JSON list of C-alpha atoms in Angstrom, two decimals:
[
{"chain": "A", "resi": 1, "resn": "MET", "atom": "CA", "xyz": [-22.94, -20.00, 5.18]},
{"chain": "A", "resi": 2, "resn": "ASN", "atom": "CA", "xyz": [-19.51, -19.68, 5.07]},
{"chain": "A", "resi": 3, "resn": "GLY", "atom": "CA", "xyz": [-17.09, -22.60, 5.56]},
{"chain": "A", "resi": 4, "resn": "LEU", "atom": "CA", "xyz": [-15.13, -21.49, 8.72]},
{"chain": "A", "resi": 5, "resn": "GLU", "atom": "CA", "xyz": [-16.21, -24.23, 10.94]},
{"chain": "A", "resi": 6, "resn": "THR", "atom": "CA", "xyz": [-15.01, -27.01, 8.81]},
{"chain": "A", "resi": 7, "resn": "LEU", "atom": "CA", "xyz": [-11.53, -26.06, 8.78]},
{"chain": "A", "resi": 8, "resn": "PRO", "atom": "CA", "xyz": [-8.97, -27.89, 10.26]},
{"chain": "A", "resi": 9, "resn": "ALA", "atom": "CA", "xyz": [-6.77, -26.81, 13.47]},
{"chain": "A", "resi": 10, "resn": "TRP", "atom": "CA", "xyz": [-3.37, -26.42, 12.26]},
{"chain": "A", "resi": 11, "resn": "ALA", "atom": "CA", "xyz": [-5.05, -24.13, 9.54]},
{"chain": "A", "resi": 12, "resn": "ALA", "atom": "CA", "xyz": [-7.10, -22.08, 11.66]},
{"chain": "A", "resi": 13, "resn": "VAL", "atom": "CA", "xyz": [-4.01, -21.10, 13.71]},
{"chain": "A", "resi": 14, "resn": "ILE", "atom": "CA", "xyz": [-1.69, -20.45, 11.08]},
{"chain": "A", "resi": 15, "resn": "VAL", "atom": "CA", "xyz": [-4.67, -18.14, 9.22]},
{"chain": "A", "resi": 16, "resn": "ILE", "atom": "CA", "xyz": [-5.48, -16.12, 12.82]},
{"chain": "A", "resi": 17, "resn": "CYS", "atom": "CA", "xyz": [-1.55, -15.23, 13.55]},
{"chain": "A", "resi": 18, "resn": "LEU", "atom": "CA", "xyz": [-1.14, -14.26, 9.56]},
{"chain": "A", "resi": 19, "resn": "LEU", "atom": "CA", "xyz": [-4.79, -12.11, 9.39]},
{"chain": "A", "resi": 20, "resn": "VAL", "atom": "CA", "xyz": [-3.40, -10.40, 12.93]},
{"chain": "A", "resi": 21, "resn": "LEU", "atom": "CA", "xyz": [0.16, -9.85, 12.05]},
{"chain": "A", "resi": 22, "resn": "GLY", "atom": "CA", "xyz": [-1.02, -7.90, 8.32]},
{"chain": "A", "resi": 23, "resn": "GLY", "atom": "CA", "xyz": [-3.89, -5.99, 9.88]},
{"chain": "A", "resi": 24, "resn": "ALA", "atom": "CA", "xyz": [-1.31, -4.51, 12.78]},
{"chain": "A", "resi": 25, "resn": "ILE", "atom": "CA", "xyz": [1.32, -4.28, 9.70]},
{"chain": "A", "resi": 26, "resn": "VAL", "atom": "CA", "xyz": [-1.06, -2.19, 7.74]},
{"chain": "A", "resi": 27, "resn": "LEU", "atom": "CA", "xyz": [-2.49, -0.31, 10.41]},
{"chain": "A", "resi": 28, "resn": "ILE", "atom": "CA", "xyz": [0.94, 0.75, 11.32]},
{"chain": "A", "resi": 29, "resn": "GLY", "atom": "CA", "xyz": [1.42, 2.12, 7.95]},
{"chain": "A", "resi": 30, "resn": "ALA", "atom": "CA", "xyz": [-0.84, 4.07, 6.96]},
{"chain": "A", "resi": 31, "resn": "LEU", "atom": "CA", "xyz": [-0.44, 5.88, 10.62]},
{"chain": "A", "resi": 32, "resn": "GLY", "atom": "CA", "xyz": [3.03, 6.49, 9.31]},
{"chain": "A", "resi": 33, "resn": "LEU", "atom": "CA", "xyz": [1.50, 7.60, 6.36]},
{"chain": "A", "resi": 34, "resn": "MET", "atom": "CA", "xyz": [-0.99, 9.92, 8.36]},
{"chain": "A", "resi": 35, "resn": "ARG", "atom": "CA", "xyz": [1.79, 10.90, 10.96]},
{"chain": "A", "resi": 36, "resn": "LEU", "atom": "CA", "xyz": [4.87, 11.67, 9.46]},
{"chain": "A", "resi": 37, "resn": "PRO", "atom": "CA", "xyz": [6.17, 15.44, 9.11]},
{"chain": "A", "resi": 38, "resn": "THR", "atom": "CA", "xyz": [7.75, 15.61, 5.79]},
{"chain": "A", "resi": 39, "resn": "PHE", "atom": "CA", "xyz": [6.74, 13.67, 2.04]},
{"chain": "A", "resi": 40, "resn": "TYR", "atom": "CA", "xyz": [10.32, 11.85, 2.16]},
{"chain": "A", "resi": 41, "resn": "GLN", "atom": "CA", "xyz": [9.62, 10.51, 5.24]},
{"chain": "A", "resi": 42, "resn": "ARG", "atom": "CA", "xyz": [5.66, 9.53, 4.48]},
{"chain": "A", "resi": 43, "resn": "ILE", "atom": "CA", "xyz": [6.99, 7.87, 1.12]},
{"chain": "A", "resi": 44, "resn": "HIS", "atom": "CA", "xyz": [8.29, 4.99, 3.68]},
{"chain": "A", "resi": 45, "resn": "GLY", "atom": "CA", "xyz": [5.27, 4.46, 5.86]},
{"chain": "A", "resi": 46, "resn": "PRO", "atom": "CA", "xyz": [3.16, 2.53, 2.85]},
{"chain": "A", "resi": 47, "resn": "ALA", "atom": "CA", "xyz": [6.09, 0.45, 1.87]},
{"chain": "A", "resi": 48, "resn": "ILE", "atom": "CA", "xyz": [5.62, -2.35, 4.58]},
{"chain": "A", "resi": 49, "resn": "THR", "atom": "CA", "xyz": [1.67, -1.58, 4.05]},
{"chain": "A", "resi": 50, "resn": "VAL", "atom": "CA", "xyz": [2.83, -3.15, 0.16]},
{"chain": "A", "resi": 51, "resn": "THR", "atom": "CA", "xyz": [5.17, -5.59, 1.26]},
{"chain": "A", "resi": 52, "resn": "LEU", "atom": "CA", "xyz": [4.74, -7.57, 4.69]},
{"chain": "A", "resi": 53, "resn": "GLY", "atom": "CA", "xyz": [0.86, -6.82, 5.42]},
{"chain": "A", "resi": 54, "resn": "ALA", "atom": "CA", "xyz": [-0.10, -7.39, 2.12]},
{"chain": "A", "resi": 55, "resn": "GLY", "atom": "CA", "xyz": [2.16, -10.61, 1.75]},
{"chain": "A", "resi": 56, "resn": "ALA", "atom": "CA", "xyz": [0.23, -12.05, 5.54]},
{"chain": "A", "resi": 57, "resn": "ILE", "atom": "CA", "xyz": [-2.76, -11.03, 4.10]},
{"chain": "A", "resi": 58, "resn": "LEU", "atom": "CA", "xyz": [-2.45, -12.87, 0.67]},
{"chain": "A", "resi": 59, "resn": "ILE", "atom": "CA", "xyz": [-0.57, -16.02, 2.24]},
{"chain": "A", "resi": 60, "resn": "ALA", "atom": "CA", "xyz": [-3.47, -16.08, 4.61]},
{"chain": "A", "resi": 61, "resn": "SER", "atom": "CA", "xyz": [-5.56, -16.29, 2.46]},
{"chain": "A", "resi": 62, "resn": "MET", "atom": "CA", "xyz": [-3.56, -18.93, 0.31]},
{"chain": "A", "resi": 63, "resn": "VAL", "atom": "CA", "xyz": [-3.37, -21.18, 3.54]},
{"chain": "A", "resi": 64, "resn": "TYR", "atom": "CA", "xyz": [-7.64, -21.02, 4.18]},
{"chain": "A", "resi": 65, "resn": "PHE", "atom": "CA", "xyz": [-8.46, -22.07, 0.96]},
{"chain": "A", "resi": 66, "resn": "THR", "atom": "CA", "xyz": [-5.60, -24.58, 1.11]},
{"chain": "A", "resi": 67, "resn": "ALA", "atom": "CA", "xyz": [-7.55, -26.06, 3.89]},
{"chain": "A", "resi": 68, "resn": "ALA", "atom": "CA", "xyz": [-10.90, -25.15, 3.36]},
{"chain": "A", "resi": 69, "resn": "GLN", "atom": "CA", "xyz": [-10.73, -27.17, -0.02]},
{"chain": "A", "resi": 70, "resn": "SER", "atom": "CA", "xyz": [-8.63, -29.65, 0.57]},
{"chain": "A", "resi": 71, "resn": "ARG", "atom": "CA", "xyz": [-6.37, -28.68, -2.41]},
{"chain": "A", "resi": 72, "resn": "LEU", "atom": "CA", "xyz": [-3.85, -26.65, -3.34]},
{"chain": "A", "resi": 73, "resn": "VAL", "atom": "CA", "xyz": [-4.92, -23.23, -4.12]},
{"chain": "A", "resi": 74, "resn": "VAL", "atom": "CA", "xyz": [-2.24, -21.21, -5.24]},
{"chain": "A", "resi": 75, "resn": "HIS", "atom": "CA", "xyz": [-3.54, -18.51, -7.42]},
{"chain": "A", "resi": 76, "resn": "GLU", "atom": "CA", "xyz": [-3.35, -15.30, -4.72]},
{"chain": "A", "resi": 77, "resn": "LEU", "atom": "CA", "xyz": [0.55, -15.92, -5.80]},
{"chain": "A", "resi": 78, "resn": "LEU", "atom": "CA", "xyz": [-0.48, -13.99, -9.06]},
{"chain": "A", "resi": 79, "resn": "ILE", "atom": "CA", "xyz": [-1.13, -10.86, -6.99]},
{"chain": "A", "resi": 80, "resn": "THR", "atom": "CA", "xyz": [1.61, -11.09, -4.57]},
{"chain": "A", "resi": 81, "resn": "LEU", "atom": "CA", "xyz": [3.83, -10.93, -7.87]},
{"chain": "A", "resi": 82, "resn": "PHE", "atom": "CA", "xyz": [2.10, -8.35, -9.32]},
{"chain": "A", "resi": 83, "resn": "ILE", "atom": "CA", "xyz": [2.70, -6.43, -6.05]},
{"chain": "A", "resi": 84, "resn": "MET", "atom": "CA", "xyz": [6.37, -7.11, -6.24]},
{"chain": "A", "resi": 85, "resn": "MET", "atom": "CA", "xyz": [7.08, -6.14, -9.39]},
{"chain": "A", "resi": 86, "resn": "THR", "atom": "CA", "xyz": [4.95, -2.96, -9.42]},
{"chain": "A", "resi": 87, "resn": "ALA", "atom": "CA", "xyz": [5.60, -1.68, -5.83]},
{"chain": "A", "resi": 88, "resn": "PRO", "atom": "CA", "xyz": [9.10, -0.21, -6.32]},
{"chain": "A", "resi": 89, "resn": "VAL", "atom": "CA", "xyz": [8.31, 1.04, -10.50]},
{"chain": "A", "resi": 90, "resn": "VAL", "atom": "CA", "xyz": [5.51, 3.28, -8.15]},
{"chain": "A", "resi": 91, "resn": "SER", "atom": "CA", "xyz": [7.61, 4.22, -5.61]},
{"chain": "A", "resi": 92, "resn": "MET", "atom": "CA", "xyz": [10.09, 5.22, -7.83]},
{"chain": "A", "resi": 93, "resn": "LEU", "atom": "CA", "xyz": [8.03, 6.82, -10.26]},
{"chain": "A", "resi": 94, "resn": "ILE", "atom": "CA", "xyz": [6.25, 8.77, -6.92]},
{"chain": "A", "resi": 95, "resn": "MET", "atom": "CA", "xyz": [9.69, 9.62, -5.45]},
{"chain": "A", "resi": 96, "resn": "ARG", "atom": "CA", "xyz": [10.89, 11.27, -9.00]},
{"chain": "A", "resi": 97, "resn": "VAL", "atom": "CA", "xyz": [7.77, 13.34, -9.19]},
{"chain": "A", "resi": 98, "resn": "ALA", "atom": "CA", "xyz": [8.67, 14.65, -5.72]},
{"chain": "A", "resi": 99, "resn": "VAL", "atom": "CA", "xyz": [12.28, 15.46, -6.24]},
{"chain": "A", "resi": 100, "resn": "TYR", "atom": "CA", "xyz": [11.09, 16.85, -9.30]},
{"chain": "A", "resi": 101, "resn": "ARG", "atom": "CA", "xyz": [8.60, 19.63, -8.47]},
{"chain": "A", "resi": 102, "resn": "ASP", "atom": "CA", "xyz": [10.34, 20.34, -5.26]},
{"chain": "A", "resi": 103, "resn": "LEU", "atom": "CA", "xyz": [13.80, 21.09, -7.39]},
{"chain": "A", "resi": 104, "resn": "ARG", "atom": "CA", "xyz": [11.42, 22.81, -9.85]},
{"chain": "A", "resi": 105, "resn": "GLY", "atom": "CA", "xyz": [9.73, 24.88, -6.99]},
{"chain": "A", "resi": 106, "resn": "ARG", "atom": "CA", "xyz": [12.81, 26.25, -6.21]},
{"chain": "A", "resi": 107, "resn": "LYS", "atom": "CA", "xyz": [14.11, 27.71, -8.88]},
{"chain": "A", "resi": 108, "resn": "GLY", "atom": "CA", "xyz": [11.58, 29.92, -8.54]},
{"chain": "A", "resi": 109, "resn": "GLY", "atom": "CA", "xyz": [12.49, 31.24, -4.90]},
{"chain": "A", "resi": 110, "resn": "PHE", "atom": "CA", "xyz": [9.80, 28.85, -3.46]},
{"chain": "A", "resi": 111, "resn": "ALA", "atom": "CA", "xyz": [11.17, 27.15, -0.54]},
{"chain": "A", "resi": 112, "resn": "GLY", "atom": "CA", "xyz": [8.97, 23.69, -1.11]},
{"chain": "A", "resi": 113, "resn": "GLU", "atom": "CA", "xyz": [8.89, 20.87, 1.60]},
{"chain": "A", "resi": 114, "resn": "GLY", "atom": "CA", "xyz": [11.83, 18.66, 0.78]},
{"chain": "A", "resi": 115, "resn": "ASP", "atom": "CA", "xyz": [14.77, 20.52, 2.05]},
{"chain": "A", "resi": 116, "resn": "VAL", "atom": "CA", "xyz": [16.72, 17.64, 1.85]},
{"chain": "A", "resi": 117, "resn": "TYR", "atom": "CA", "xyz": [18.14, 17.68, -1.62]},
{"chain": "A", "resi": 118, "resn": "ARG", "atom": "CA", "xyz": [18.94, 21.55, -0.74]},
{"chain": "A", "resi": 119, "resn": "GLN", "atom": "CA", "xyz": [22.06, 22.09, -3.61]},
{"chain": "A", "resi": 120, "resn": "PRO", "atom": "CA", "xyz": [24.81, 23.22, -2.32]},
{"chain": "A", "resi": 121, "resn": "THR", "atom": "CA", "xyz": [25.46, 27.00, -3.77]},
{"chain": "A", "resi": 122, "resn": "THR", "atom": "CA", "xyz": [27.58, 28.91, -0.98]},
{"chain": "A", "resi": 123, "resn": "ALA", "atom": "CA", "xyz": [30.63, 28.18, -0.54]},
{"chain": "A", "resi": 124, "resn": "GLN", "atom": "CA", "xyz": [30.42, 27.51, 3.54]},
{"chain": "A", "resi": 125, "resn": "ASP", "atom": "CA", "xyz": [27.64, 25.30, 2.25]},
{"chain": "A", "resi": 126, "resn": "ARG", "atom": "CA", "xyz": [30.45, 22.76, 0.90]},
{"chain": "A", "resi": 127, "resn": "PRO", "atom": "CA", "xyz": [32.74, 21.59, 3.62]},
{"chain": "A", "resi": 128, "resn": "ASP", "atom": "CA", "xyz": [34.77, 19.45, 1.58]},
{"chain": "A", "resi": 129, "resn": "THR", "atom": "CA", "xyz": [36.11, 22.34, -0.62]},
{"chain": "A", "resi": 130, "resn": "LYS", "atom": "CA", "xyz": [38.08, 24.42, 2.21]},
{"chain": "B", "resi": 1, "resn": "MET", "atom": "CA", "xyz": [-13.88, -22.40, 20.13]},
{"chain": "B", "resi": 2, "resn": "LEU", "atom": "CA", "xyz": [-10.74, -21.73, 16.89]},
{"chain": "B", "resi": 3, "resn": "THR", "atom": "CA", "xyz": [-14.02, -20.94, 15.04]},
{"chain": "B", "resi": 4, "resn": "ASP", "atom": "CA", "xyz": [-14.87, -17.73, 17.21]},
{"chain": "B", "resi": 5, "resn": "LEU", "atom": "CA", "xyz": [-10.91, -17.00, 17.52]},
{"chain": "B", "resi": 6, "resn": "LEU", "atom": "CA", "xyz": [-10.97, -16.82, 13.46]},
{"chain": "B", "resi": 7, "resn": "THR", "atom": "CA", "xyz": [-14.24, -15.14, 13.51]},
{"chain": "B", "resi": 8, "resn": "LEU", "atom": "CA", "xyz": [-12.17, -12.81, 15.72]},
{"chain": "B", "resi": 9, "resn": "ALA", "atom": "CA", "xyz": [-9.46, -12.22, 13.87]},
{"chain": "B", "resi": 10, "resn": "ILE", "atom": "CA", "xyz": [-11.04, -11.45, 10.66]},
{"chain": "B", "resi": 11, "resn": "GLY", "atom": "CA", "xyz": [-13.30, -8.93, 12.06]},
{"chain": "B", "resi": 12, "resn": "PHE", "atom": "CA", "xyz": [-9.91, -7.11, 13.34]},
{"chain": "B", "resi": 13, "resn": "ALA", "atom": "CA", "xyz": [-7.92, -7.00, 10.39]},
{"chain": "B", "resi": 14, "resn": "THR", "atom": "CA", "xyz": [-10.78, -5.91, 8.75]},
{"chain": "B", "resi": 15, "resn": "LEU", "atom": "CA", "xyz": [-10.81, -3.21, 11.35]},
{"chain": "B", "resi": 16, "resn": "CYS", "atom": "CA", "xyz": [-7.57, -2.63, 10.99]},
{"chain": "B", "resi": 17, "resn": "VAL", "atom": "CA", "xyz": [-7.57, -1.80, 7.29]},
{"chain": "B", "resi": 18, "resn": "VAL", "atom": "CA", "xyz": [-10.55, -0.19, 7.72]},
{"chain": "B", "resi": 19, "resn": "ALA", "atom": "CA", "xyz": [-9.23, 2.18, 10.04]},
{"chain": "B", "resi": 20, "resn": "ALA", "atom": "CA", "xyz": [-5.98, 2.34, 7.88]},
{"chain": "B", "resi": 21, "resn": "MET", "atom": "CA", "xyz": [-8.31, 3.35, 4.75]},
{"chain": "B", "resi": 22, "resn": "LEU", "atom": "CA", "xyz": [-9.74, 6.61, 6.91]},
{"chain": "B", "resi": 23, "resn": "PHE", "atom": "CA", "xyz": [-5.92, 7.18, 7.68]},
{"chain": "B", "resi": 24, "resn": "CYS", "atom": "CA", "xyz": [-4.92, 7.46, 4.22]},
{"chain": "B", "resi": 25, "resn": "MET", "atom": "CA", "xyz": [-7.99, 9.46, 3.37]},
{"chain": "B", "resi": 26, "resn": "VAL", "atom": "CA", "xyz": [-6.94, 11.97, 5.67]},
{"chain": "B", "resi": 27, "resn": "ARG", "atom": "CA", "xyz": [-3.66, 12.61, 3.75]},
{"chain": "B", "resi": 28, "resn": "LEU", "atom": "CA", "xyz": [-5.50, 12.74, 0.36]},
{"chain": "B", "resi": 29, "resn": "LEU", "atom": "CA", "xyz": [-7.63, 15.38, 2.05]},
{"chain": "B", "resi": 30, "resn": "LEU", "atom": "CA", "xyz": [-5.13, 17.88, 3.64]},
{"chain": "B", "resi": 31, "resn": "GLY", "atom": "CA", "xyz": [-1.91, 16.09, 2.13]},
{"chain": "B", "resi": 32, "resn": "PRO", "atom": "CA", "xyz": [-0.11, 19.49, 0.89]},
{"chain": "B", "resi": 33, "resn": "THR", "atom": "CA", "xyz": [1.02, 18.66, -1.90]},
{"chain": "B", "resi": 34, "resn": "ALA", "atom": "CA", "xyz": [0.05, 17.04, -5.08]},
{"chain": "B", "resi": 35, "resn": "GLN", "atom": "CA", "xyz": [2.65, 14.19, -4.37]},
{"chain": "B", "resi": 36, "resn": "ASP", "atom": "CA", "xyz": [1.00, 13.59, -0.88]},
{"chain": "B", "resi": 37, "resn": "ARG", "atom": "CA", "xyz": [-2.44, 12.47, -2.17]},
{"chain": "B", "resi": 38, "resn": "VAL", "atom": "CA", "xyz": [-0.72, 10.16, -5.23]},
{"chain": "B", "resi": 39, "resn": "LEU", "atom": "CA", "xyz": [0.90, 8.42, -2.33]},
{"chain": "B", "resi": 40, "resn": "ALA", "atom": "CA", "xyz": [-2.41, 8.26, -0.21]},
{"chain": "B", "resi": 41, "resn": "LEU", "atom": "CA", "xyz": [-4.31, 6.94, -2.91]},
{"chain": "B", "resi": 42, "resn": "ASP", "atom": "CA", "xyz": [-1.77, 4.26, -4.59]},
{"chain": "B", "resi": 43, "resn": "THR", "atom": "CA", "xyz": [-1.86, 3.56, -0.30]},
{"chain": "B", "resi": 44, "resn": "LEU", "atom": "CA", "xyz": [-5.88, 3.36, -0.63]},
{"chain": "B", "resi": 45, "resn": "TRP", "atom": "CA", "xyz": [-5.98, 1.06, -3.47]},
{"chain": "B", "resi": 46, "resn": "MET", "atom": "CA", "xyz": [-3.50, -1.64, -1.96]},
{"chain": "B", "resi": 47, "resn": "CYS", "atom": "CA", "xyz": [-6.30, -1.03, 1.50]},
{"chain": "B", "resi": 48, "resn": "ALA", "atom": "CA", "xyz": [-9.05, -1.36, -0.70]},
{"chain": "B", "resi": 49, "resn": "MET", "atom": "CA", "xyz": [-7.76, -4.52, -2.25]},
{"chain": "B", "resi": 50, "resn": "LEU", "atom": "CA", "xyz": [-6.65, -6.17, 1.07]},
{"chain": "B", "resi": 51, "resn": "LEU", "atom": "CA", "xyz": [-9.89, -5.46, 2.13]},
{"chain": "B", "resi": 52, "resn": "ILE", "atom": "CA", "xyz": [-11.88, -7.20, -0.34]},
{"chain": "B", "resi": 53, "resn": "LEU", "atom": "CA", "xyz": [-9.30, -10.70, 0.05]},
{"chain": "B", "resi": 54, "resn": "MET", "atom": "CA", "xyz": [-10.70, -10.80, 3.94]},
{"chain": "B", "resi": 55, "resn": "LEU", "atom": "CA", "xyz": [-14.21, -10.38, 2.46]},
{"chain": "B", "resi": 56, "resn": "GLY", "atom": "CA", "xyz": [-13.08, -13.45, 0.35]},
{"chain": "B", "resi": 57, "resn": "ILE", "atom": "CA", "xyz": [-11.83, -15.29, 3.33]},
{"chain": "B", "resi": 58, "resn": "ARG", "atom": "CA", "xyz": [-14.84, -14.34, 5.57]},
{"chain": "B", "resi": 59, "resn": "PHE", "atom": "CA", "xyz": [-17.56, -15.78, 3.03]},
{"chain": "B", "resi": 60, "resn": "GLY", "atom": "CA", "xyz": [-15.18, -18.86, 1.33]},
{"chain": "B", "resi": 61, "resn": "SER", "atom": "CA", "xyz": [-15.85, -17.78, -1.56]},
{"chain": "B", "resi": 62, "resn": "LEU", "atom": "CA", "xyz": [-13.21, -17.27, -4.21]},
{"chain": "B", "resi": 63, "resn": "ILE", "atom": "CA", "xyz": [-15.17, -15.11, -6.34]},
{"chain": "B", "resi": 64, "resn": "TYR", "atom": "CA", "xyz": [-13.82, -12.26, -4.37]},
{"chain": "B", "resi": 65, "resn": "PHE", "atom": "CA", "xyz": [-9.82, -13.48, -5.72]},
{"chain": "B", "resi": 66, "resn": "GLU", "atom": "CA", "xyz": [-11.02, -11.86, -9.23]},
{"chain": "B", "resi": 67, "resn": "ALA", "atom": "CA", "xyz": [-11.97, -8.69, -7.73]},
{"chain": "B", "resi": 68, "resn": "ALA", "atom": "CA", "xyz": [-8.55, -8.18, -5.90]},
{"chain": "B", "resi": 69, "resn": "VAL", "atom": "CA", "xyz": [-6.60, -8.82, -9.13]},
{"chain": "B", "resi": 70, "resn": "LEU", "atom": "CA", "xyz": [-9.33, -6.12, -10.94]},
{"chain": "B", "resi": 71, "resn": "ILE", "atom": "CA", "xyz": [-8.18, -3.60, -8.10]},
{"chain": "B", "resi": 72, "resn": "ALA", "atom": "CA", "xyz": [-4.41, -4.35, -8.06]},
{"chain": "B", "resi": 73, "resn": "LEU", "atom": "CA", "xyz": [-4.53, -3.85, -11.81]},
{"chain": "B", "resi": 74, "resn": "THR", "atom": "CA", "xyz": [-6.39, -0.75, -11.94]},
{"chain": "B", "resi": 75, "resn": "GLY", "atom": "CA", "xyz": [-4.62, 0.56, -8.78]},
{"chain": "B", "resi": 76, "resn": "PHE", "atom": "CA", "xyz": [-1.45, 0.50, -10.52]},
{"chain": "B", "resi": 77, "resn": "VAL", "atom": "CA", "xyz": [-2.05, 1.92, -13.89]},
{"chain": "B", "resi": 78, "resn": "SER", "atom": "CA", "xyz": [-3.98, 5.06, -12.21]},
{"chain": "B", "resi": 79, "resn": "THR", "atom": "CA", "xyz": [-0.92, 5.67, -10.30]},
{"chain": "B", "resi": 80, "resn": "VAL", "atom": "CA", "xyz": [1.43, 5.40, -13.08]},
{"chain": "B", "resi": 81, "resn": "ALA", "atom": "CA", "xyz": [-0.99, 7.86, -15.08]},
{"chain": "B", "resi": 82, "resn": "LEU", "atom": "CA", "xyz": [-1.01, 10.24, -12.22]},
{"chain": "B", "resi": 83, "resn": "ALA", "atom": "CA", "xyz": [2.63, 10.17, -11.74]},
{"chain": "B", "resi": 84, "resn": "LYS", "atom": "CA", "xyz": [3.22, 10.81, -15.52]},
{"chain": "B", "resi": 85, "resn": "PHE", "atom": "CA", "xyz": [0.88, 13.87, -15.15]},
{"chain": "B", "resi": 86, "resn": "LEU", "atom": "CA", "xyz": [2.75, 15.27, -12.25]},
{"chain": "B", "resi": 87, "resn": "MET", "atom": "CA", "xyz": [6.29, 14.98, -14.21]},
{"chain": "B", "resi": 88, "resn": "ARG", "atom": "CA", "xyz": [5.39, 15.87, -17.85]},
{"chain": "B", "resi": 89, "resn": "GLY", "atom": "CA", "xyz": [1.99, 17.61, -17.63]},
{"chain": "B", "resi": 90, "resn": "GLU", "atom": "CA", "xyz": [0.53, 15.29, -19.85]},
{"chain": "B", "resi": 91, "resn": "VAL", "atom": "CA", "xyz": [0.23, 11.22, -19.37]},
{"chain": "B", "resi": 92, "resn": "ILE", "atom": "CA", "xyz": [0.43, 9.90, -23.14]},
{"chain": "B", "resi": 93, "resn": "GLU", "atom": "CA", "xyz": [2.64, 12.32, -25.23]}
]
């Protein structure tokens, strides 16, 4: 049997709120990843999954095990620290890959997906040089 | 009554994370470019880690934590390797 019955009320309320918040935010992030039109918009979807959704579920796990075992159980901080360190690295790497591949594709005459990074080539593309 | 609510909340969160994994799977299968697929795979790793953590809360066991740590580490390494491969054409130069 599990230890859900012996949990004190304050911890149960905190864990319920954090779990519902975390689950909803993870769902919203993945929905953004699926629905947004271009890659440069899609990369913003998983950002809230990684920060707020994962953070809420990790804090819920910490509160649950601390209250259920009547001692301080904070080794989920290890995962939190690791995610907070690696999430910017991962998103920056993927972003650089996307920019590199889009620019390389454009050089060959192929109009790719990332129209954000169009380089100004003709005079009417540069309004500040009039 | 709070125990029922807690079970319900864990079920809701698990359902949300499983639906998020399905959405990531859709993007992974029909993502138009390779970087879309890498991004979807990275999000899929993260959702799998959260799912394992929630199973740990559900069954009240601390063993699931180590599986979550392993999944987080492997996900980071695999995403970095895939991004490096897309950028340079090989992983270790």
